[in-house]
mmCIF file of C-alpha atoms in Angstrom:
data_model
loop_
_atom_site.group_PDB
_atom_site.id
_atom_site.type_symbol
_atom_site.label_atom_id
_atom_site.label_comp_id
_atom_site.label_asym_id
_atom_site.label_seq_id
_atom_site.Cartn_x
_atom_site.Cartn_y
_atom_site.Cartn_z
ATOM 1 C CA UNK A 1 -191.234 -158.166 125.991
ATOM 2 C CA UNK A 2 -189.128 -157.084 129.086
ATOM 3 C CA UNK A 3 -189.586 -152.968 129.832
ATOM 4 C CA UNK A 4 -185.919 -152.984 131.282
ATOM 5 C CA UNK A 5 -184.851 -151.398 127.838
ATOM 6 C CA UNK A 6 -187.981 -148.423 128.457
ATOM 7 C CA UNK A 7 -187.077 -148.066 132.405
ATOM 8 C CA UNK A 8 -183.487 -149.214 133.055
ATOM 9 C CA UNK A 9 -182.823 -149.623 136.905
ATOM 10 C CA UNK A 10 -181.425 -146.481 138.681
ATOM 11 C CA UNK A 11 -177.585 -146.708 137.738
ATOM 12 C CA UNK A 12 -177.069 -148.366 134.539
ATOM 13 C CA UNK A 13 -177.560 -146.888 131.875
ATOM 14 C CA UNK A 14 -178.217 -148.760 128.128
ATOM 15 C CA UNK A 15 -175.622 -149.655 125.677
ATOM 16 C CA UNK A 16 -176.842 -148.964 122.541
ATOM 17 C CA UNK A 17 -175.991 -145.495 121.324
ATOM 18 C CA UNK A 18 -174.020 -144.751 124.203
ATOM 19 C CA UNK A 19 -174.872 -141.612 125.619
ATOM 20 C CA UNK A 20 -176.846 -140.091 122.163
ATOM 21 C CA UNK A 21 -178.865 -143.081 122.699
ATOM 22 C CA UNK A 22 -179.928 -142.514 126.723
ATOM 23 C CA UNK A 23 -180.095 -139.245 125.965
ATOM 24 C CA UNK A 24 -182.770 -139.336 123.263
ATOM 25 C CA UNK A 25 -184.555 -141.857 125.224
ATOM 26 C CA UNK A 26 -184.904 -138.901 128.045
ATOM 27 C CA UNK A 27 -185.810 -136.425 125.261
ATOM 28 C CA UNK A 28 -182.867 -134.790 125.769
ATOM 29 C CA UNK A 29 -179.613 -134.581 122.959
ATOM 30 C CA UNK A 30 -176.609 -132.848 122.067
ATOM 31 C CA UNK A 31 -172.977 -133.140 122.656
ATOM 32 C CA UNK A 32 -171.325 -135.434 125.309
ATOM 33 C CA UNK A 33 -169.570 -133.026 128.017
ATOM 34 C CA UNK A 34 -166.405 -132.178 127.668
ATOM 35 C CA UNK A 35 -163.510 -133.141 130.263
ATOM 36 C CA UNK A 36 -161.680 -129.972 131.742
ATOM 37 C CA UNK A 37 -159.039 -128.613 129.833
ATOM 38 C CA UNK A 38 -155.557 -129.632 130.913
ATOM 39 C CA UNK A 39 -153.538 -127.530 133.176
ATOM 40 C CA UNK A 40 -150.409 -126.431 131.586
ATOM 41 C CA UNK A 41 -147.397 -127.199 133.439
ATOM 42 C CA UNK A 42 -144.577 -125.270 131.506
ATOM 43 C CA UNK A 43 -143.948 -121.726 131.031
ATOM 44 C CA UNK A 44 -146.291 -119.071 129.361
ATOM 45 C CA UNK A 45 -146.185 -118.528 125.759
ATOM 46 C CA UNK A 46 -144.041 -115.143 124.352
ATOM 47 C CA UNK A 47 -145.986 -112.276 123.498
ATOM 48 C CA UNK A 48 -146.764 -112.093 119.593
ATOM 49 C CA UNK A 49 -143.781 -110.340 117.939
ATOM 50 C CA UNK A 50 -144.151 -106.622 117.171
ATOM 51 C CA UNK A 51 -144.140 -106.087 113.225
ATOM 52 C CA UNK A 52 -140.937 -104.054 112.515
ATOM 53 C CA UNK A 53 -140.972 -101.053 110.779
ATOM 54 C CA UNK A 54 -139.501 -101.351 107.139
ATOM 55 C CA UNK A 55 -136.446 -99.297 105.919
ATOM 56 C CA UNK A 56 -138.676 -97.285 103.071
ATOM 57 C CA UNK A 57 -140.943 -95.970 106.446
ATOM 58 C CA UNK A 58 -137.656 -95.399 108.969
ATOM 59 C CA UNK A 59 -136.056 -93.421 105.586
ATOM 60 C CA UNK A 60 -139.192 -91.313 105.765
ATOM 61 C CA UNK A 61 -139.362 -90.684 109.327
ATOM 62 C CA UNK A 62 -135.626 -89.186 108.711
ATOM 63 C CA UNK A 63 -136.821 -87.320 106.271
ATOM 64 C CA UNK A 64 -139.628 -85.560 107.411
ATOM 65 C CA UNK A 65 -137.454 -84.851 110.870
ATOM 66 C CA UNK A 66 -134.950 -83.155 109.186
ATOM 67 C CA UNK A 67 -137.359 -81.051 107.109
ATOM 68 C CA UNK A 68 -138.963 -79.726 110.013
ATOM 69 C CA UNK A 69 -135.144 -79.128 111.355
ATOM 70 C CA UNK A 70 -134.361 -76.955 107.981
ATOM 71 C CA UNK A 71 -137.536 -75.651 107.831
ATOM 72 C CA UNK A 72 -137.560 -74.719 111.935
ATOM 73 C CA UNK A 73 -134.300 -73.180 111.719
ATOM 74 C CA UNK A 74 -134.657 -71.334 108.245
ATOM 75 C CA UNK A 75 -137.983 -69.458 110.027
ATOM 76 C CA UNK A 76 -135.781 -68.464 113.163
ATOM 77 C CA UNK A 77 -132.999 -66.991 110.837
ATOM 78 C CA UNK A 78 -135.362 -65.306 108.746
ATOM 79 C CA UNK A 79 -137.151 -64.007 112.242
ATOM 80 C CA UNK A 80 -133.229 -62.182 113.147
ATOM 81 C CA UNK A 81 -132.865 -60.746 109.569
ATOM 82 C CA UNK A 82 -132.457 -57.094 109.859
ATOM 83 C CA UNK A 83 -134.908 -55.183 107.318
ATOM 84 C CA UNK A 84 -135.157 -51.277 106.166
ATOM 85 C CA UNK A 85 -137.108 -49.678 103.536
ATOM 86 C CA UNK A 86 -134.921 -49.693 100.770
ATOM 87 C CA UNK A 87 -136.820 -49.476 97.868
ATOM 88 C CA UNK A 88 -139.670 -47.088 98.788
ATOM 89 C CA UNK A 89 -139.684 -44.353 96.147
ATOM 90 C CA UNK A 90 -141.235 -42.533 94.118
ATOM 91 C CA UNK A 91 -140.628 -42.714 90.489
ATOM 92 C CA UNK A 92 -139.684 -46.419 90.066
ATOM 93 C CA UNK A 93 -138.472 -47.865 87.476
ATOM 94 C CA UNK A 94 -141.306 -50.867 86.052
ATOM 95 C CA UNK A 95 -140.489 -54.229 86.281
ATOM 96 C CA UNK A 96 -138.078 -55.705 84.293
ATOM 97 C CA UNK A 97 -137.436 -59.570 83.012
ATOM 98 C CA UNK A 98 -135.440 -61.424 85.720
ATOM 99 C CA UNK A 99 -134.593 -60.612 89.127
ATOM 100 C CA UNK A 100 -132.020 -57.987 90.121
ATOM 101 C CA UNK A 101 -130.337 -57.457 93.173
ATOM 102 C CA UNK A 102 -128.584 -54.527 94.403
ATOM 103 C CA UNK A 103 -125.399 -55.712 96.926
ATOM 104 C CA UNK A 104 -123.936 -53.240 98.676
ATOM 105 C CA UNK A 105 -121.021 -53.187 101.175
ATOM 106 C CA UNK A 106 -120.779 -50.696 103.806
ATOM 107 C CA UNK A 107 -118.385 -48.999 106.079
ATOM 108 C CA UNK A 108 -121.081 -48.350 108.763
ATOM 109 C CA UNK A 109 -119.411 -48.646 112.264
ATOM 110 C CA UNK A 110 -122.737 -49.216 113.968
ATOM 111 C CA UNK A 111 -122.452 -51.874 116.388
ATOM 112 C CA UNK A 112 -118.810 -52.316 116.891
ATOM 113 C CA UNK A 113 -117.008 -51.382 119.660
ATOM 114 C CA UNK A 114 -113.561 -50.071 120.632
ATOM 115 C CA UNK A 115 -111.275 -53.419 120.143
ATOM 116 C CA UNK A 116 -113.431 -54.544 117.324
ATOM 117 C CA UNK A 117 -112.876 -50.867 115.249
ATOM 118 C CA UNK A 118 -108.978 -51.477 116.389
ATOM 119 C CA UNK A 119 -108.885 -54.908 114.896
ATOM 120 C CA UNK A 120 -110.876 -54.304 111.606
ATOM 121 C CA UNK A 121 -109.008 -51.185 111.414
ATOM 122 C CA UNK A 122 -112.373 -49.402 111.007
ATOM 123 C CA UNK A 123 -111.539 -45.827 112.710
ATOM 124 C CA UNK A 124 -113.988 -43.491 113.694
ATOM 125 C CA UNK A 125 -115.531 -42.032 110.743
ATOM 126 C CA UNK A 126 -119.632 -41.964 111.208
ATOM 127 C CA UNK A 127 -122.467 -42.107 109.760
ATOM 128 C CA UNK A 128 -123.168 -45.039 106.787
ATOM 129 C CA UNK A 129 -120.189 -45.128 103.610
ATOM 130 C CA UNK A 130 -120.137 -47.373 101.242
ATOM 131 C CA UNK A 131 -116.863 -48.655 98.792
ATOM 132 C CA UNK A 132 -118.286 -51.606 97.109
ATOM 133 C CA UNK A 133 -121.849 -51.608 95.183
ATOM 134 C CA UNK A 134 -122.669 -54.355 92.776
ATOM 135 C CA UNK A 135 -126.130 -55.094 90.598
ATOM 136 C CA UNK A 136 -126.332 -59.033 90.818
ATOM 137 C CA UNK A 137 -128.941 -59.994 87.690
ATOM 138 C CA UNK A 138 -130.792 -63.747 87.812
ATOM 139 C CA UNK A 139 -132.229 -64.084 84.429
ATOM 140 C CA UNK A 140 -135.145 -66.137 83.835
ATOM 141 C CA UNK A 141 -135.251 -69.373 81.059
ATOM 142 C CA UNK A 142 -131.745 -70.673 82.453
ATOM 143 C CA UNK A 143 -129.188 -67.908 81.554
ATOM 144 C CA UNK A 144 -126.018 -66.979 83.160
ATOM 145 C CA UNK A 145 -126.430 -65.097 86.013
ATOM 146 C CA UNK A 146 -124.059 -61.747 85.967
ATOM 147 C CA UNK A 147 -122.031 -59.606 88.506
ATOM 148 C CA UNK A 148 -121.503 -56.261 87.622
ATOM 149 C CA UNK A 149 -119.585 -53.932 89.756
ATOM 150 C CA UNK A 150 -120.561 -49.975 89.872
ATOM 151 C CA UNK A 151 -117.770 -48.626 90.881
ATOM 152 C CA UNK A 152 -117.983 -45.813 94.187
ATOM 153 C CA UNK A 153 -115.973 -42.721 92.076
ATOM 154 C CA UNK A 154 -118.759 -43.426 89.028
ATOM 155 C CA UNK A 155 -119.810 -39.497 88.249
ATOM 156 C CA UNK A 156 -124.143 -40.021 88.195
ATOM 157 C CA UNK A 157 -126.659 -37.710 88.414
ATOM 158 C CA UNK A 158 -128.577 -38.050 91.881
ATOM 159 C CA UNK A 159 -131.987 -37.313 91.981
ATOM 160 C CA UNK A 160 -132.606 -34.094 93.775
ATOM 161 C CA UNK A 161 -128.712 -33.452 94.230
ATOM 162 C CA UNK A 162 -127.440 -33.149 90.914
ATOM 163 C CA UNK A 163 -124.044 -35.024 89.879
ATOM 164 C CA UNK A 164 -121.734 -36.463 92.409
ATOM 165 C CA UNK A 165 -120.285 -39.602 92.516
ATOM 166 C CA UNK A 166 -121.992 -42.933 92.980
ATOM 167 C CA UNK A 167 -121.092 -43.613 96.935
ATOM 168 C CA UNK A 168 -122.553 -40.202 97.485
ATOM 169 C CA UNK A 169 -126.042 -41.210 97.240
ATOM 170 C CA UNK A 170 -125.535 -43.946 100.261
ATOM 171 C CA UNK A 171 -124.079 -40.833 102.530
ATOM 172 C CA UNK A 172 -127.013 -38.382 101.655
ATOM 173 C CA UNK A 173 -130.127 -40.710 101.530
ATOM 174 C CA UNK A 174 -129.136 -44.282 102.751
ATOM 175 C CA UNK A 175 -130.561 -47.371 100.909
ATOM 176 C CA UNK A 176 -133.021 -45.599 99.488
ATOM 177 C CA UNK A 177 -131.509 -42.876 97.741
ATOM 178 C CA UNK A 178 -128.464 -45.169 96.471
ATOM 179 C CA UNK A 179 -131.184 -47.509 94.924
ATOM 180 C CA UNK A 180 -133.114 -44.466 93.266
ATOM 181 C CA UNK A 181 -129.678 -43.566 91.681
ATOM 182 C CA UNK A 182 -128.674 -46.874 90.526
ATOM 183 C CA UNK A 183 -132.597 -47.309 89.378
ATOM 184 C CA UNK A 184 -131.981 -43.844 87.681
ATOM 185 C CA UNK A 185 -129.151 -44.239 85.350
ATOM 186 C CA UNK A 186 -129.415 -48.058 84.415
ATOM 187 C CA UNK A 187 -133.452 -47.920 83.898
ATOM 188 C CA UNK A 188 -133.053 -51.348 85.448
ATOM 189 C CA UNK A 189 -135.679 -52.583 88.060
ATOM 190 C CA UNK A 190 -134.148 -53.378 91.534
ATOM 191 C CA UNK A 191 -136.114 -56.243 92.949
ATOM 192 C CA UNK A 192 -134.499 -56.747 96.259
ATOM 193 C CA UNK A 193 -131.759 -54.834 98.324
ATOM 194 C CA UNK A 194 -129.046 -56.645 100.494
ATOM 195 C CA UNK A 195 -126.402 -54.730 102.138
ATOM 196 C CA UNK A 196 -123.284 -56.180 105.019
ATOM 197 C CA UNK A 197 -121.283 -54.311 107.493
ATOM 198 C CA UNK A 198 -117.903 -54.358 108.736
ATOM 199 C CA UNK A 199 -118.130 -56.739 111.397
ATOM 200 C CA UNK A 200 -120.705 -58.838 109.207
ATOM 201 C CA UNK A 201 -118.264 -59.595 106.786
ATOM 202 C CA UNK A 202 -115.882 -60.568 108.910
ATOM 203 C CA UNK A 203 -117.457 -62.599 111.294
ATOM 204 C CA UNK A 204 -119.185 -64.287 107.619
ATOM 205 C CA UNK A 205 -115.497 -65.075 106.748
ATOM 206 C CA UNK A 206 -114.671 -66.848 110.260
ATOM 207 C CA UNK A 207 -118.022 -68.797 110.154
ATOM 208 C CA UNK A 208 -116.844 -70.728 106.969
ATOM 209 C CA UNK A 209 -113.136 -71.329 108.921
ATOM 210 C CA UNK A 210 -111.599 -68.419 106.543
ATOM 211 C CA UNK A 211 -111.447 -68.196 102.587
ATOM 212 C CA UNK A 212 -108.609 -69.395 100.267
ATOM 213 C CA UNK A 213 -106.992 -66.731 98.191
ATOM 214 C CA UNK A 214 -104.240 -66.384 95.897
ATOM 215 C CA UNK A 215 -102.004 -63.370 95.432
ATOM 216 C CA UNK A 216 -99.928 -62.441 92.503
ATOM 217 C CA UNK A 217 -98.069 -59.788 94.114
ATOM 218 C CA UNK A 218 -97.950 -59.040 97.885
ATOM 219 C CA UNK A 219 -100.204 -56.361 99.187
ATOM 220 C CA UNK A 220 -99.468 -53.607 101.895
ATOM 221 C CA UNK A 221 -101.902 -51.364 102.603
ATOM 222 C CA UNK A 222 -101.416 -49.104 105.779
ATOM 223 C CA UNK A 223 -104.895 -47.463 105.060
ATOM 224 C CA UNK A 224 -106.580 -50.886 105.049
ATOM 225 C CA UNK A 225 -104.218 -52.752 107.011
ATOM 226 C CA UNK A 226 -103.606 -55.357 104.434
ATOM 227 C CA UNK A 227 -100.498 -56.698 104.499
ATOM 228 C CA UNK A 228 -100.169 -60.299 103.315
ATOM 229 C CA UNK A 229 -97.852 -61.898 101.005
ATOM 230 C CA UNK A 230 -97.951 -63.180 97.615
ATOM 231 C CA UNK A 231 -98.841 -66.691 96.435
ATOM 232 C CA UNK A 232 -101.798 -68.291 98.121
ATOM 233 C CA UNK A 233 -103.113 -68.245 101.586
ATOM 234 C CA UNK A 234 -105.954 -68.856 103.761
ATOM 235 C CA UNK A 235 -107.499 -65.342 105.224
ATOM 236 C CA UNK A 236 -109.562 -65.286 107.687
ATOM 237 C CA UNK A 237 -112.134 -62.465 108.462
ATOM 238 C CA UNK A 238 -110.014 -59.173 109.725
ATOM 239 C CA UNK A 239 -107.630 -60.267 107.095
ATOM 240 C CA UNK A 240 -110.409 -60.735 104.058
ATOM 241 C CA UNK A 241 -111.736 -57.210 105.203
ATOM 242 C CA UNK A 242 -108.515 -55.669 104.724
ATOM 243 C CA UNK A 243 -107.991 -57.074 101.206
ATOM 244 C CA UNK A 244 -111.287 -56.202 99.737
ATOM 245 C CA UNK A 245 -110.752 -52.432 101.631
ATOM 246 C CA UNK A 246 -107.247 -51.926 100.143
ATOM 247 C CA UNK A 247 -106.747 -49.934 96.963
ATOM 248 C CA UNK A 248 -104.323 -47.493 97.834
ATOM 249 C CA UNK A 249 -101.555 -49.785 97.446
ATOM 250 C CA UNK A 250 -103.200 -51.448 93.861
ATOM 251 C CA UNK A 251 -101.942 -50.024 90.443
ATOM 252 C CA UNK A 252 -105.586 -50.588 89.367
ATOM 253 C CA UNK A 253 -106.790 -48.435 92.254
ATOM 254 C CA UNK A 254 -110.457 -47.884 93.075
ATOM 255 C CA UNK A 255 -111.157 -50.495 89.597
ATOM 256 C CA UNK A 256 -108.528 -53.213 90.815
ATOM 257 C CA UNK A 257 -110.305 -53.080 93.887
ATOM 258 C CA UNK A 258 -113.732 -54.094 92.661
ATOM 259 C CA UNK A 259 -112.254 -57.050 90.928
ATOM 260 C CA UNK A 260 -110.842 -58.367 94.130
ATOM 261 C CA UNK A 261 -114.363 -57.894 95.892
ATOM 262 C CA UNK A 262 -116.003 -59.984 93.426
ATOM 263 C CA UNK A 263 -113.232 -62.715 93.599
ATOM 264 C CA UNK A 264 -113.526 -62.653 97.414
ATOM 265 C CA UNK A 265 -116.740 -63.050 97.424
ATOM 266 C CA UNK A 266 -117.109 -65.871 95.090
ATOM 267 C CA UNK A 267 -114.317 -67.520 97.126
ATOM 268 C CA UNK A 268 -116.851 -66.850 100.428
ATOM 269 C CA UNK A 269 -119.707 -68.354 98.408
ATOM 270 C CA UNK A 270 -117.621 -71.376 97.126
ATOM 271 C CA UNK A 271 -116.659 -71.910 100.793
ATOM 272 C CA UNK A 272 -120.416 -71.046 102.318
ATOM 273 C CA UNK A 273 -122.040 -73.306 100.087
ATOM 274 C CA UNK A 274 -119.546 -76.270 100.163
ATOM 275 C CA UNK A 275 -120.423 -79.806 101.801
ATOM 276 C CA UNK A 276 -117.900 -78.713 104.541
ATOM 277 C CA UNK A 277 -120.148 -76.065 105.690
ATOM 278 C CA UNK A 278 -123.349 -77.475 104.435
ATOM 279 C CA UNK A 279 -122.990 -80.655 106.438
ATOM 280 C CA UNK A 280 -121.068 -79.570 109.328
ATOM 281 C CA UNK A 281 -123.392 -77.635 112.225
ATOM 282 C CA UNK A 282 -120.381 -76.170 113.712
ATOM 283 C CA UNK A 283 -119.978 -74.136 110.824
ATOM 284 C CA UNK A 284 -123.507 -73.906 109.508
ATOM 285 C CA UNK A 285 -125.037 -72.192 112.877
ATOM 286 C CA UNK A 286 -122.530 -69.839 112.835
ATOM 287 C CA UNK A 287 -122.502 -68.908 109.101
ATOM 288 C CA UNK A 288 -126.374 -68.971 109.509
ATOM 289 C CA UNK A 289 -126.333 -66.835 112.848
ATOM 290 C CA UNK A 290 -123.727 -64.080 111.325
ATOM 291 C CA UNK A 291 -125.895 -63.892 108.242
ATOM 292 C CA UNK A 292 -129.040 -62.964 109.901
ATOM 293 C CA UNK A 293 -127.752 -60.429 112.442
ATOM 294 C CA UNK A 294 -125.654 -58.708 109.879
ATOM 295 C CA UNK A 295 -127.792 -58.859 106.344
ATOM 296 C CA UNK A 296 -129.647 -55.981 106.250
ATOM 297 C CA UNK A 297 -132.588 -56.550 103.847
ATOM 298 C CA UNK A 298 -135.759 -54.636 101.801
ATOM 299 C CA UNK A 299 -138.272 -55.011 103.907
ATOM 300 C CA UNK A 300 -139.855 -57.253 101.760
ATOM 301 C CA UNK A 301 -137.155 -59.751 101.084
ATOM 302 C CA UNK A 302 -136.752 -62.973 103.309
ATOM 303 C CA UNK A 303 -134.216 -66.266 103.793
ATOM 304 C CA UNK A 304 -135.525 -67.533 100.667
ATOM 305 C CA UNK A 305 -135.412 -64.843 98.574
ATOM 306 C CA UNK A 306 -131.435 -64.506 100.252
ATOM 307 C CA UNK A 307 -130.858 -68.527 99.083
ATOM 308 C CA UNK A 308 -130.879 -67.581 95.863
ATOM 309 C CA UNK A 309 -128.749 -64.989 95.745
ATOM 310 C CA UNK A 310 -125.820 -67.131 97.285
ATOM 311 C CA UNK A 311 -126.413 -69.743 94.177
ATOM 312 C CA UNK A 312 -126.343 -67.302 91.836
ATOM 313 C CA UNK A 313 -123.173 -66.180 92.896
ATOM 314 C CA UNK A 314 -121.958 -69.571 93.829
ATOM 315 C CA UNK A 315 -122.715 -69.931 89.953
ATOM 316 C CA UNK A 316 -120.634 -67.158 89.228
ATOM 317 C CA UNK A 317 -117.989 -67.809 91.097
ATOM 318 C CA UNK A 318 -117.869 -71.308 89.649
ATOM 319 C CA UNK A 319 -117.593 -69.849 86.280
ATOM 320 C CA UNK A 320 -121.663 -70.942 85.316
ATOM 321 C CA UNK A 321 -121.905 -66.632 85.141
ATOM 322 C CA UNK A 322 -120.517 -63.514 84.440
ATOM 323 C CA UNK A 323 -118.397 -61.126 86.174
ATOM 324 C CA UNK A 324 -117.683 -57.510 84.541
ATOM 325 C CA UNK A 325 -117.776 -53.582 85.573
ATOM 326 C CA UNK A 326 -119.645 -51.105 84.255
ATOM 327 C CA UNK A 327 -117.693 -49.747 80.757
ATOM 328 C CA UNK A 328 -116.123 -46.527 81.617
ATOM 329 C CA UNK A 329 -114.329 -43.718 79.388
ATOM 330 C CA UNK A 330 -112.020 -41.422 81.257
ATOM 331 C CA UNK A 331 -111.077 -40.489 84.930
ATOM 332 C CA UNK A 332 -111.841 -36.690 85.091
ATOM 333 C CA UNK A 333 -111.698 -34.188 87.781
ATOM 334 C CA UNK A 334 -115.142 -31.900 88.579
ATOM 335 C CA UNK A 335 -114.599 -28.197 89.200
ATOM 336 C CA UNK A 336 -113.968 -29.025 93.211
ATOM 337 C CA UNK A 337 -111.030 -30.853 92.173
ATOM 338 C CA UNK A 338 -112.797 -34.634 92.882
ATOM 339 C CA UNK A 339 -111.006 -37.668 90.953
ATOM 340 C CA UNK A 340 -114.458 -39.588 89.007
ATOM 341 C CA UNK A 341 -114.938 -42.143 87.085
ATOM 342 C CA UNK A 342 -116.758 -41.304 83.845
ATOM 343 C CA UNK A 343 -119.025 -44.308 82.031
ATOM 344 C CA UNK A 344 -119.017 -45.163 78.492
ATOM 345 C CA UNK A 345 -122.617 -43.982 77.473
ATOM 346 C CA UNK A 346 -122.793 -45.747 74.660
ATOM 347 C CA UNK A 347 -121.748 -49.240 75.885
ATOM 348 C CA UNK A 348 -123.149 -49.059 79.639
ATOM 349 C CA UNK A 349 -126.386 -48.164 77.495
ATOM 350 C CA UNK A 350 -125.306 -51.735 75.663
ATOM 351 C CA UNK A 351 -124.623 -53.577 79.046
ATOM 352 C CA UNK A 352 -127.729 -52.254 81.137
ATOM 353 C CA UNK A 353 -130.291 -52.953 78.237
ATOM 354 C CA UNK A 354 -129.457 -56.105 77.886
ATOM 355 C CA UNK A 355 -129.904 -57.160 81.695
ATOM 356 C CA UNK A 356 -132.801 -55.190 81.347
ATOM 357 C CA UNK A 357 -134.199 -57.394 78.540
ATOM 358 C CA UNK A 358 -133.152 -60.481 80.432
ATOM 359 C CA UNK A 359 -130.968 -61.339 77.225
ATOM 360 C CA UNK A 360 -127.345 -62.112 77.227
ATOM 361 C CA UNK A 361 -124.575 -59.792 78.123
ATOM 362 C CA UNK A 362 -122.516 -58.785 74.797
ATOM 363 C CA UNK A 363 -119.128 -60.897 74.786
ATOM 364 C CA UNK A 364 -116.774 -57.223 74.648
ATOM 365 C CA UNK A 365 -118.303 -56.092 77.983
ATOM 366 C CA UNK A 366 -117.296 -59.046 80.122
ATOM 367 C CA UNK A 367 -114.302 -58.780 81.610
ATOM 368 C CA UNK A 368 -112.661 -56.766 84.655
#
């Protein structure tokens, strides 16, 4: 037998099994070599798309940025929020169901300067009055929230300065002294203590683009500087001043006067809390600005605590609460000659132990 087959010539290579076959025959094996890969002779291939993000994570992102926006700018209003010590006392009154709030106004001219007394028609007087004091009550379980107005001429007993009238206390003692009275002689627990200014309420007004009332008869007050007509009108904030100021000029005087607070400041709330303010940052900085440079607060109390009072009296104002004055008995005069308002005992007794209780106001003491 020929050996060609063992020892092929140099250059030729046997047929049989191709290249498996030669290669085994060497003691070698494995895979034929591959030929070079192609070059390619169009353009590269796009990058691999990007996944896009899906609605439900883009809603989120929104979300959480405008949280941090509310959040953010509720911390820097709460940061300009002027404080005092209010309700540092002796002698408190314990807790009591609910949460009560005790809203003053005041005529303190602090802080405003020549043109700005001339155009709110402040004057000169000094010091720290007050003309409009109200006890707002939140109940707990879902009640009606009430407003009750105490009016200034009410004749209390002031701790350490025996009777005078209700305003009185705010003159001698400040904060402090007004909410030991009101603590006194409604053996309710004040919880927090809010109290605006002149040029606070004003500029509050403005912020919102001016309030909506409507007038039954026209009112001119040279004292106040009201004059505006009857039937209804937007007023802005020298003009709201003025109305809730005026009582010289109203039949109902110093009483007449209190109702016309509480219905300008539901209209203020309606306005403050309306999507037209709510949604609208030319209005909301403002409103949010004047609020914490002219809220003076318990020391304690903070934005939040502040939120909730504007909802309860948005709820009052949208007729979810109650509105009502303290029940009175006579106007009497004290032996130097002073015009006061005397209380019905018996039914502000009524009135202030049920807010105390946290239970529902009696239906004949709501009203003006």
């Amino acid at each position: 037998m020929s050996d060609w087959s063992a020892n092929p010539p140099r250059g030729r290579r046997p047929q049989q099994g191709g290249y498996d076959y030669y290669a085994r025959s060497r003691g070698g094996g494995g895979a034929p070599p591959q030929p070079p890969p192609a070059r390619r002779t169009g353009p590269p291939p796009p990058p691999p798309r990007r996944k896009r993000m899906g609605w439900g994570k883009r809603i989120g992102i929104v979300v959480l940025v405008l949280l941090l926006v509310v959040v953010g700018f509720g911390i820097y209003v709460d940061s300009v929020l002027q404080r005092t010590e209010a309700l540092e006392y002796d002698g408190r009154i314990a807790d009591t169901p609910g949460t009560n709030w005790l809203l003053v106004g005041s005529d303190s001219r602090e802080g405003l300067d020549e043109s700005q007394r001339e155009e709110l028609s402040a004057g000169d007087a000094a010091g720290r009055r007050t003309d409009s004091m109200m006890l707002v009550h939140i109940p707990t379980g879902g009640g009606k929230p009430a407003l009750v107005s105490l009016p200034r001429d009410s004749y209390v007993p002031i701790p350490g300065h025996g009777k005078d009238r209700l305003n009185a206390a705010f003159s001698i003692g400040g904060p402090q002294l007004l909410a030991e009275t009101v603590e006194t002689v409604t053996d309710v627990h004040i919880d927090h203590y809010a109290e605006i200014g002149f040029g606070g309420f004003s500029d509050l007004v403005d912020a919102v683009g001016g309030v909506d009332m409507c007038l039954e008869e026209p009112m001119e007050d040279e004292k106040a500087n009201a004059h505006l007509p009857a039937g209804c009108q937007e007023l802005d904030g020298p003009q709201a001043l003025s109305f809730v100021r005026a009582r010289y000029s109203l039949k109902g005087g110093d009483l007449e006067r209190a109702e016309n607070q509480r219905k300008l400041l539901g209209a203020l709330t309606d306005k403050a809390m309306g999507p037209a303010t709510l949604l609208n940052p030319f209005r909301m900085v403002p409103l949010a600005n004047a609020a914490g440079t002219t809220f003076l607060l318990n020391d304690s109390d903070h934005v939040w605590h502040l939120f909730w009072l504007v909802k309860a009296l948005g709820d009052v104002s949208g007729g979810n609460g109650i509105t009502t004055s303290v029940p009175f008995g006579d106007f009497v005069r004290t032996d130097s000659g002073q015009s006061v308002i005397k209380w019905d005992s018996a039914n502000a007794s009524r009135l202030f132990g049920a807010i105390a209780a946290n239970e529902p106001i009696p239906d004949d003491l709501v009203g003006p």
